[in-house]
Short mmCIF file of C-alpha atoms and ligand atoms in Angstrom, two decimals:
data_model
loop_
_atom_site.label_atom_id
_atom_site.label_comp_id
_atom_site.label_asym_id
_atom_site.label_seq_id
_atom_site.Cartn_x
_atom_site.Cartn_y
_atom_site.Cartn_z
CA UNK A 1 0.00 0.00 0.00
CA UNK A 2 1.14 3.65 -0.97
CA UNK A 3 1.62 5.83 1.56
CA UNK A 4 -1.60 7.95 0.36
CA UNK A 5 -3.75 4.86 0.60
CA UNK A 6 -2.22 4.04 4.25
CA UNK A 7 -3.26 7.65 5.41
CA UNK A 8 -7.22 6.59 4.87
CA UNK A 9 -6.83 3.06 4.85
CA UNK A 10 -3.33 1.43 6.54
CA UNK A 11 -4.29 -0.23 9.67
CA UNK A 12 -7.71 1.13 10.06
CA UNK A 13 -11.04 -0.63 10.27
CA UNK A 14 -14.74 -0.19 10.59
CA UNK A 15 -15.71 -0.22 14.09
CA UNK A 16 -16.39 -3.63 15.37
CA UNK A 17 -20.04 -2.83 17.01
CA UNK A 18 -21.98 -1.04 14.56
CA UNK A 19 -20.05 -0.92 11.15
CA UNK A 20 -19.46 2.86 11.73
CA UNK A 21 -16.42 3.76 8.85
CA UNK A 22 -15.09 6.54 11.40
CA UNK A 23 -14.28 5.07 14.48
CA UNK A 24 -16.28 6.06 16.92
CA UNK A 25 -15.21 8.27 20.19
CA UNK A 26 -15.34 5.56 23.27
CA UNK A 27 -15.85 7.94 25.84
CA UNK A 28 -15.52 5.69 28.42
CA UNK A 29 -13.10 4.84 31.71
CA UNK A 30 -14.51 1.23 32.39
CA UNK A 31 -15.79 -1.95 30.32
CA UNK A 32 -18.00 -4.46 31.94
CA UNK A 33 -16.51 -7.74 32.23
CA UNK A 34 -18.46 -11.11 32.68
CA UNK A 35 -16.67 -12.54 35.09
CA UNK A 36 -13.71 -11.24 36.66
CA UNK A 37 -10.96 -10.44 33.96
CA UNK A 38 -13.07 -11.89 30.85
CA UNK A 39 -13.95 -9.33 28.78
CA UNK A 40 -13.80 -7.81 24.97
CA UNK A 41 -9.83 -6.35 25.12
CA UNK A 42 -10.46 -3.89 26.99
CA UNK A 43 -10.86 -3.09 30.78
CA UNK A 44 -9.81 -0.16 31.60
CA UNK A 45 -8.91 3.05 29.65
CA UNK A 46 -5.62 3.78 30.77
CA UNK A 47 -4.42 0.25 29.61
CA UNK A 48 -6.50 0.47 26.50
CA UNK A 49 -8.95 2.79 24.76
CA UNK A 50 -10.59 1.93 21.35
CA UNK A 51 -10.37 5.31 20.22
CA UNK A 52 -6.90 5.50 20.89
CA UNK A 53 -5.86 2.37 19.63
CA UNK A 54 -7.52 2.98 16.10
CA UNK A 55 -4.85 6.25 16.28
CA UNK A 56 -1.74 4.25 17.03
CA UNK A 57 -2.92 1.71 14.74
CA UNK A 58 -2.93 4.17 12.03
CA UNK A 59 0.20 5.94 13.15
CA UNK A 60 2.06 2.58 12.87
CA UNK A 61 1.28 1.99 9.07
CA UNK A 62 1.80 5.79 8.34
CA UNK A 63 5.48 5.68 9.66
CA UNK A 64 5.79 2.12 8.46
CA UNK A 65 6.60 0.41 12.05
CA UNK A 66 4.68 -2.34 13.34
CA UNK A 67 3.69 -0.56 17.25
CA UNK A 68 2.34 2.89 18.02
CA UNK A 69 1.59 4.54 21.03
CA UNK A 70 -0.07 7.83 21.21
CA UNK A 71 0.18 9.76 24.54
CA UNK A 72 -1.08 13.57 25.81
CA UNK A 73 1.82 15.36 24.20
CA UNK A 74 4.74 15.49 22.43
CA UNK A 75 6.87 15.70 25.52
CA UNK A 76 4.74 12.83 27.59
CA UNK A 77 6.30 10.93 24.59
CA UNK A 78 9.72 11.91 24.83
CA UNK A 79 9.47 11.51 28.31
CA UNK A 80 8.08 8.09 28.00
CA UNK A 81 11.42 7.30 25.45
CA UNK A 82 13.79 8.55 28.37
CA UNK A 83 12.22 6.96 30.99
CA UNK A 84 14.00 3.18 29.32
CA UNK A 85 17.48 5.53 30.70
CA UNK A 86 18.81 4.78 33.89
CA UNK A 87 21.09 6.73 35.81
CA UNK A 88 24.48 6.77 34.78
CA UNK A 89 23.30 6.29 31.28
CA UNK A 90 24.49 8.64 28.60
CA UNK A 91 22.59 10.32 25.80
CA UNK A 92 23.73 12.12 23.06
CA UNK A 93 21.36 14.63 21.27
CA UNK A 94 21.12 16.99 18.57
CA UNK A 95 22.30 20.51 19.81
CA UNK A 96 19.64 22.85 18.28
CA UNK A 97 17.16 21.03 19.79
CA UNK A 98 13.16 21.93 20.33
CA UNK A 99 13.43 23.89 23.44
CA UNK A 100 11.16 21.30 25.58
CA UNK A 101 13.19 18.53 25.06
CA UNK A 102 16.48 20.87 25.82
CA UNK A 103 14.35 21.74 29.40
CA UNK A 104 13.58 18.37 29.86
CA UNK A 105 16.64 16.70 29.39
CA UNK A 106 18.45 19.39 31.10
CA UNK A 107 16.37 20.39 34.09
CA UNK A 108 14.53 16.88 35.25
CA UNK A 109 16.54 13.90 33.70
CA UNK A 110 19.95 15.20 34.70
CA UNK A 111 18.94 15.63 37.85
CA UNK A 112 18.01 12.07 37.88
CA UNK A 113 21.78 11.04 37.04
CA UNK A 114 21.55 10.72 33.16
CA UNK A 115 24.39 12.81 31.14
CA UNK A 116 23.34 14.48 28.03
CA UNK A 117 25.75 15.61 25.36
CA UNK A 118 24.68 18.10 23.09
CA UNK A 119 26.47 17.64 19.82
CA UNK A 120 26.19 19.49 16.23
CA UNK A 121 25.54 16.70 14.19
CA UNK A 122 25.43 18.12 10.90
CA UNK A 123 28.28 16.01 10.07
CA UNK A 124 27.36 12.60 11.36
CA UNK A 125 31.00 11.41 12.15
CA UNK A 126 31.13 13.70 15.13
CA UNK A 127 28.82 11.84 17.19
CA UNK A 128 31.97 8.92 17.83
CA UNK A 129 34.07 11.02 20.04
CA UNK A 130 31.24 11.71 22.77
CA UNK A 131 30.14 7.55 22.71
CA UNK A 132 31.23 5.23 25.53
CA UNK A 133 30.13 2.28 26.65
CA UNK A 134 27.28 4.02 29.23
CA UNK A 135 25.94 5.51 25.79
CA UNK A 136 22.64 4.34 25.93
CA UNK A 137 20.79 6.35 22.87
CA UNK A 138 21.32 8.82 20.18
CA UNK A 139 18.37 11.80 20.01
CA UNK A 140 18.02 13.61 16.92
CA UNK A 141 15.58 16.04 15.41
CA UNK A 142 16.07 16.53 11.77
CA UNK A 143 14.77 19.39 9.90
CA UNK A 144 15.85 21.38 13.04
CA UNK A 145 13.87 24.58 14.75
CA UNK A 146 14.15 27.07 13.71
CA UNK A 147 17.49 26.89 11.10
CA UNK A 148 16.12 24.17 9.26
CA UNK A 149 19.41 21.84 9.84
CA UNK A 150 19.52 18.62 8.28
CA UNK A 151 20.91 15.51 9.90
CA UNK A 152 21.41 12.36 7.51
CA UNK A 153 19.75 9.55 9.81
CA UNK A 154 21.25 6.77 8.04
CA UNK A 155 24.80 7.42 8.61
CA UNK A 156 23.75 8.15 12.37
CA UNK A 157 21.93 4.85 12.32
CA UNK A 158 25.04 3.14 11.08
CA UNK A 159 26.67 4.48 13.92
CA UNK A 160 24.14 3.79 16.53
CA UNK A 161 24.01 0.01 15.00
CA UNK A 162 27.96 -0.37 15.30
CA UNK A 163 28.09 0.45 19.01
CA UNK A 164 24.40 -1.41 19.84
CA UNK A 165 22.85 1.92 20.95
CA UNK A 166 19.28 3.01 20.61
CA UNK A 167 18.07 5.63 18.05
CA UNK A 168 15.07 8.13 18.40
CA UNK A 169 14.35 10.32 15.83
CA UNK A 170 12.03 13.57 16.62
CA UNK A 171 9.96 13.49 13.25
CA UNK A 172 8.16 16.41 13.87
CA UNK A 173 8.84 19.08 11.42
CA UNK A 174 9.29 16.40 8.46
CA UNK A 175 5.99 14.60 9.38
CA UNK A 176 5.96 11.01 8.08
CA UNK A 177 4.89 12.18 4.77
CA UNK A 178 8.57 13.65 3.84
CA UNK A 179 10.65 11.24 5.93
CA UNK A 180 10.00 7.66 7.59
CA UNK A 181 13.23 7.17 10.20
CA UNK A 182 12.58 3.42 10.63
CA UNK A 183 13.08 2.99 7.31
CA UNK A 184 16.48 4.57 7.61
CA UNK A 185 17.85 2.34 10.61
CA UNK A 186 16.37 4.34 13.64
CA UNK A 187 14.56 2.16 16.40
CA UNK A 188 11.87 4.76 17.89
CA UNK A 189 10.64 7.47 15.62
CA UNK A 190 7.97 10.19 17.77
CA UNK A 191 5.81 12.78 16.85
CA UNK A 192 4.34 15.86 18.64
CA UNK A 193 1.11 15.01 16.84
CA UNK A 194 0.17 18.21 17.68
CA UNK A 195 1.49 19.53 14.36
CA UNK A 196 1.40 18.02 10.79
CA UNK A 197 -0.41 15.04 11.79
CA UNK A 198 -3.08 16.60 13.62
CA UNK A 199 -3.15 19.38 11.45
CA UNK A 200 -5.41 21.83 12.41
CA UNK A 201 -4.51 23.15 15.56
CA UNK A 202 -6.97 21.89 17.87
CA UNK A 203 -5.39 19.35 19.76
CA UNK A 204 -1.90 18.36 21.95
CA UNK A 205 -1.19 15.02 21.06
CA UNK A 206 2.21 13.03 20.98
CA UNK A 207 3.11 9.32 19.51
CA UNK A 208 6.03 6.90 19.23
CA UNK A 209 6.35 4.15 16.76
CA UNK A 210 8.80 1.26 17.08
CA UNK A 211 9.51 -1.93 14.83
CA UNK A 212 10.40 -4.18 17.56
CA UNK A 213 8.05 -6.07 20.04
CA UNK A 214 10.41 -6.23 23.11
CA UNK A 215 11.49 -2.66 22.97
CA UNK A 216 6.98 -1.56 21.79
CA UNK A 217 6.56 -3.88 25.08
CA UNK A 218 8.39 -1.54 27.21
CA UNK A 219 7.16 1.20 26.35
CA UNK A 220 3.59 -0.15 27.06
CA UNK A 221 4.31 -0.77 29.93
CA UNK A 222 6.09 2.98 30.75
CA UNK A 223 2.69 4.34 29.06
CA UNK A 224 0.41 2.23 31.27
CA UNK A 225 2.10 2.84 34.14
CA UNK A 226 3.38 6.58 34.91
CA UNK A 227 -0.90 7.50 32.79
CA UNK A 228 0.52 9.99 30.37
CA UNK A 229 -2.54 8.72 27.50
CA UNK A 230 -4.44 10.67 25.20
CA UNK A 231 -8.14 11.17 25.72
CA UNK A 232 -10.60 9.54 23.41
CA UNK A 233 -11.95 13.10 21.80
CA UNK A 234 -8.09 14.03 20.59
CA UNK A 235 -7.56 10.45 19.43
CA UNK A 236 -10.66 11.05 17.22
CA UNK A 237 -9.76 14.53 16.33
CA UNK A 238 -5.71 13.45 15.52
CA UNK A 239 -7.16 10.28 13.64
CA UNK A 240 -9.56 12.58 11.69
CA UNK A 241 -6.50 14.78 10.64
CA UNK A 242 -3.97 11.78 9.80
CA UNK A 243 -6.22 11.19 7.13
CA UNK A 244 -5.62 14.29 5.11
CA UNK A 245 -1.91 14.56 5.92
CA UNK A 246 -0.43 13.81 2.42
CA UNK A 247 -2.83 16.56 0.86
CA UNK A 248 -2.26 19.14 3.40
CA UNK A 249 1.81 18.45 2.84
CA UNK A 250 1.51 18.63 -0.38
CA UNK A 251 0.59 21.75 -0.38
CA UNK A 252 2.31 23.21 2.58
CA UNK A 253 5.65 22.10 0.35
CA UNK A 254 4.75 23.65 -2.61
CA UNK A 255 3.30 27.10 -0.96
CA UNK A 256 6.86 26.58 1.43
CA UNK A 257 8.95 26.47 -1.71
CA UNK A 258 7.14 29.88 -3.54
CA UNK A 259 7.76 32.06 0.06
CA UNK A 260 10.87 30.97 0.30
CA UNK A 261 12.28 32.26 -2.99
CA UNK A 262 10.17 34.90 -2.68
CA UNK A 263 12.57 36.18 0.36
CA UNK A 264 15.40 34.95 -1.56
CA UNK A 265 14.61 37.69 -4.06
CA UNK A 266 13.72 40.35 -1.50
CA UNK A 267 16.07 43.00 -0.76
CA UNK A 268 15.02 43.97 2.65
CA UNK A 269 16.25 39.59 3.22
CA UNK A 270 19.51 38.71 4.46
CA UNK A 271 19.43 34.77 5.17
CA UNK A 272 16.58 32.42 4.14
CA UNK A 273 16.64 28.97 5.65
CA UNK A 274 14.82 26.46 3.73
CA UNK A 275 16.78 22.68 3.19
CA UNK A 276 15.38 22.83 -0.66
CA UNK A 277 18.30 25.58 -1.53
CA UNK A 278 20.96 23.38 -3.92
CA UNK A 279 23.52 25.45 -1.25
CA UNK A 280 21.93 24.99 1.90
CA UNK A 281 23.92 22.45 3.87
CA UNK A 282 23.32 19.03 3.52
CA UNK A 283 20.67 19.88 0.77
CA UNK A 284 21.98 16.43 -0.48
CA UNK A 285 21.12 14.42 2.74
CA UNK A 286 17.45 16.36 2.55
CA UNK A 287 17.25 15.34 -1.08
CA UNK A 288 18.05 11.39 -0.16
CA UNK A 289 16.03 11.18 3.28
CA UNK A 290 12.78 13.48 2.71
CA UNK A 291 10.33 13.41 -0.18
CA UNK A 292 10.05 17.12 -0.28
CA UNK A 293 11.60 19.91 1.71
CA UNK A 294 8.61 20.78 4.07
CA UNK A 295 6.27 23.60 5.24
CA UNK A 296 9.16 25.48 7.15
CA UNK A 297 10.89 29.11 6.28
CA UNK A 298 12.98 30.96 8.25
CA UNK A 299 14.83 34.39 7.50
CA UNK A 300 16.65 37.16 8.86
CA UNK A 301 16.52 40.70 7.99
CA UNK A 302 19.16 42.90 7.04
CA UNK A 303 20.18 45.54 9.63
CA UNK A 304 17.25 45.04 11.38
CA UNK A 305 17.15 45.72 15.19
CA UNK A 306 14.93 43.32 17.52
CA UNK A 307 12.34 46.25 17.47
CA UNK A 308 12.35 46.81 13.75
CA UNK A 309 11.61 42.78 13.67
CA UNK A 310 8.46 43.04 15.40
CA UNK A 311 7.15 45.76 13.80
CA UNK A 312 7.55 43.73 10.56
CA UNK A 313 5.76 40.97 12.36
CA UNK A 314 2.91 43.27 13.92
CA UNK A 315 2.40 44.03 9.98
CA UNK A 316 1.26 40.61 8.65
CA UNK A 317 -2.65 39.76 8.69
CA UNK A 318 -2.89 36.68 7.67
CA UNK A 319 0.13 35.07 8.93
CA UNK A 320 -0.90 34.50 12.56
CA UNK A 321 1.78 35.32 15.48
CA UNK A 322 1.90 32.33 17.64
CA UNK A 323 3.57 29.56 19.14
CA UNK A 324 3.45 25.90 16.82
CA UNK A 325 3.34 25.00 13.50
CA UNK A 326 2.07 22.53 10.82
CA UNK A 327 -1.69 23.50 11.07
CA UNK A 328 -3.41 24.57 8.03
CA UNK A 329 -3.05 28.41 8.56
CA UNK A 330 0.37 30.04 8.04
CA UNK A 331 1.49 31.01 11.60
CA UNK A 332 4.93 33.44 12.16
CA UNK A 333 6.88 33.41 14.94
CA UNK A 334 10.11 35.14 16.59
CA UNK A 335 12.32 33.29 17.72
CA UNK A 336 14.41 35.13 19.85
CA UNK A 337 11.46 36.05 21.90
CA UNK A 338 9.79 33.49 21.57
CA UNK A 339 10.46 29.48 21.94
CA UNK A 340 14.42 30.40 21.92
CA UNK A 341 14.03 33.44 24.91
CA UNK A 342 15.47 31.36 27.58
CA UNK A 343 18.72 31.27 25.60
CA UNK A 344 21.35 34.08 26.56
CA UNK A 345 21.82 36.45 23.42
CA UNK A 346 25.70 35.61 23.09
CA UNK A 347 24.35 31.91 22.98
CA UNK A 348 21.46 32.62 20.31
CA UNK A 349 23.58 34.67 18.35
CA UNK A 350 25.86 31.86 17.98
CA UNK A 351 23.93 29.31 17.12
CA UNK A 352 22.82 31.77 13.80
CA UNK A 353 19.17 32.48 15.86
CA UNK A 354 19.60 36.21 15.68
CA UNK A 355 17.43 39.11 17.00
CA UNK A 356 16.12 39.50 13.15
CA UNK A 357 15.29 35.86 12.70
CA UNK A 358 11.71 34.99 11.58
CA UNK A 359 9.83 31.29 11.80
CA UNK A 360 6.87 30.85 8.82
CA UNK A 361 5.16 27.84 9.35
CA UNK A 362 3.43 28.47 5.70
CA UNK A 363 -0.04 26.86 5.77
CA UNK A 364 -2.12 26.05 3.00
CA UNK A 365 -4.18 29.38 1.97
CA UNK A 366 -3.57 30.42 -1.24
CA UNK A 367 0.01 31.07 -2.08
CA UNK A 368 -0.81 34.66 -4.24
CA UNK A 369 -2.70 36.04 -0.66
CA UNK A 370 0.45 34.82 1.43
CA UNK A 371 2.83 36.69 -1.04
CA UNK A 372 0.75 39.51 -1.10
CA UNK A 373 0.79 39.63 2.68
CA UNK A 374 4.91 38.96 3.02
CA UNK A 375 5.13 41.65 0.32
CA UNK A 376 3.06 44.41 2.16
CA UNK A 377 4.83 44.12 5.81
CA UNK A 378 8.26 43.96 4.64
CA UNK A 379 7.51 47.06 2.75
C1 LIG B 1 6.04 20.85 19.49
C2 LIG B 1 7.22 19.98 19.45
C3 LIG B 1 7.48 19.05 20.46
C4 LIG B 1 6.62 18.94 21.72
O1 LIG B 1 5.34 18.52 21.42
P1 LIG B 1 4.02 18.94 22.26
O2 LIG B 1 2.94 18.27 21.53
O3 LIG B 1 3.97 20.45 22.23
O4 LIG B 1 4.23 18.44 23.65
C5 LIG B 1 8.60 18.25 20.34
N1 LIG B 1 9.42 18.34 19.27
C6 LIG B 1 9.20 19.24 18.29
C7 LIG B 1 10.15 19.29 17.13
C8 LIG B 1 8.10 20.08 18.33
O5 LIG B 1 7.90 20.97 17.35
#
């Protein structure tokens, strides 16, 4: 099955009860049973939820694994993935990392005794210096927020594979439409569902999907255990989404590609990140791993002071100024002020996030309107 088909159809099936095509939302904590522990699957929504299931079901085929899990967030997912660590273990994670995971790998699980090594990973060969034998996974987010890096998981994989340590890829930005991780050698691949897959901005949602049983069997049991689920109503409401995903990323590519040579072109523009560029680095690698380059444009203004920024920003109408990304309307956002604030300048500046930097998460409006609306505040 293509990888459109598995969006509708992979994994999913007409509810059991009444023939209903959509899965219906089992809004329910408890299932009767007919005599102590006989009953249908299910007995007890924590440990299993019809509603949810049908999601990870469907999350599984779309990423090509064989187990999904979906949980309450993005982060209850990572946190589920570093809760197989235990202390002394080492990790070793990509250094422009979403800020959440950088917070909660730096202020809870290192308190807990686990070591994290943030490492630019652009070239995949640095990675060997910081592994020893308490290495106990590689982290990576590839594209990267909000520069747009790319990482080639492959070679990383190789790596991983050669010293027997686990790989978890943060799929987020690429969504499973450009880029499928297990495919390339990585053992967990999650999602903040909250984006591409869902879609549409109306629900926090996050999912992991693994290939093999023992490693799916602990996580099950890390998921039933510490509670961190998603409800019935956003497994509905992420399913319902999944289902357009290759349409909507489609189009978020193609509108994505159009703004950003639009601010190529533009002479108020200094730097525009976007991986399609033939010299953006590792343009190759994104060429290889991802079907397309993505929904994601970022770009820095020339001589622009951190108040002349805004003001551009205050100017757009129709991109929205607000945290996320990957729903259907184009949202902006700053990034120095924004998800990147708790970074010292010095640092920021460094890592290329400067004062004039601007996120687009380019939805799927018409691409003449967005233009139009680019055109008119930069002006
Ligand atoms: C949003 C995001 C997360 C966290 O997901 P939530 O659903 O907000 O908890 C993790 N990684 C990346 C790359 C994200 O964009």
């Amino acid at each position: 099955m293509k990888f459109n088909t598995k969006t509708i159809h992979g994994n999913q099936h007409p509810d059991k009860a009444y023939g209903a095509v959509m899965p219906p939302i089992y809004q329910t904590s408890t299932y009767i049973q007919e005599a102590p522990g006989v009953h249908k699957g299910y007995a007890y929504s924590r440990s299993k939820n019809p509603s949810r299931e049908a999601l990870e079901n469907a999350l599984a085929s779309i990423e090509n694994g064989v187990y999904g899990s979906a949980f309450g967030s993005g982060m209850a997912a990572i946190d589920a993935i570093l809760k197989l660590l235990k202390p002394g273990d080492e990790v070793i994670a990509t250094n422009d990392l979403y800020g959440g995971s950088y917070r909660l790998f730096t202020q809870q699980y290192e308190t807990y005794g686990i070591v994290f090594h943030f490492v630019d990973m652009k070239e995949a060969s640095h990675i060997e210096s910081f592994i020893n034998e308490k290495t106990a996974l590689i982290w990576i987010e590839t594209p990267t927020n909000p520069l747009l890096n790319i990482i080639d998981i492959a070679a990383v994989s190789h790596i991983a594979k050669t010293h027997c340590i686990l790989l978890a890829v943060d799929n987020t930005f690429a969504s499973p439409y450009l880029q499928q991780p297990l495919d390339l050698g990585a053992d967990i691949v999650m999602h903040s569902i909250t984006k591409y897959i869902g879609g549409h901005s109306d629900v926090v949602l996050g999912g992991l999907v693994v290939k093999d049983e023992a490693l799916a069997k602990k996580l099950y049991f890390i998921q039933n255990s510490s509670g961190a689920i998603c409800g019935p109503q956003d497994a509905f409401l992420a399913l319902r989404g999944l289902k357009t995903l290759h349409v909507r990323m489609q189009r978020h590519c193609e509108n994505a590609k159009t703004v950003a040579h639009f601010l190529l072109n533009h002479p108020k523009v200094d730097r525009v990140y976007w991986p399609g560029f033939e010299n953006f680095p590792n343009h190759k690698v994104a060429k290889k791993q991802m079907k397309d380059f993505g929904g994601m444009v970022s770009f820095s203004l020339k001589n622009s002071t951190y108040e002349e920024t805004i003001h551009v920003l205050q100017q757009l109408k129709l991109f929205t100024l607000a945290e996320s990304l990957g729903g259907v309307e184009s949202l902006v956002g700053h990034p120095a002020s924004m998800t990147h604030a708790s970074i010292p300048k010095a640092e920021r500046d460094k890592l290329g996030i400067v004062d004039s930097l601007i996120r687009l998460s380019v939805g799927i409006e018409d691409i003449e309107d967005l233009i139009q609306d680019l055109s008119q505040a930069l002006s």
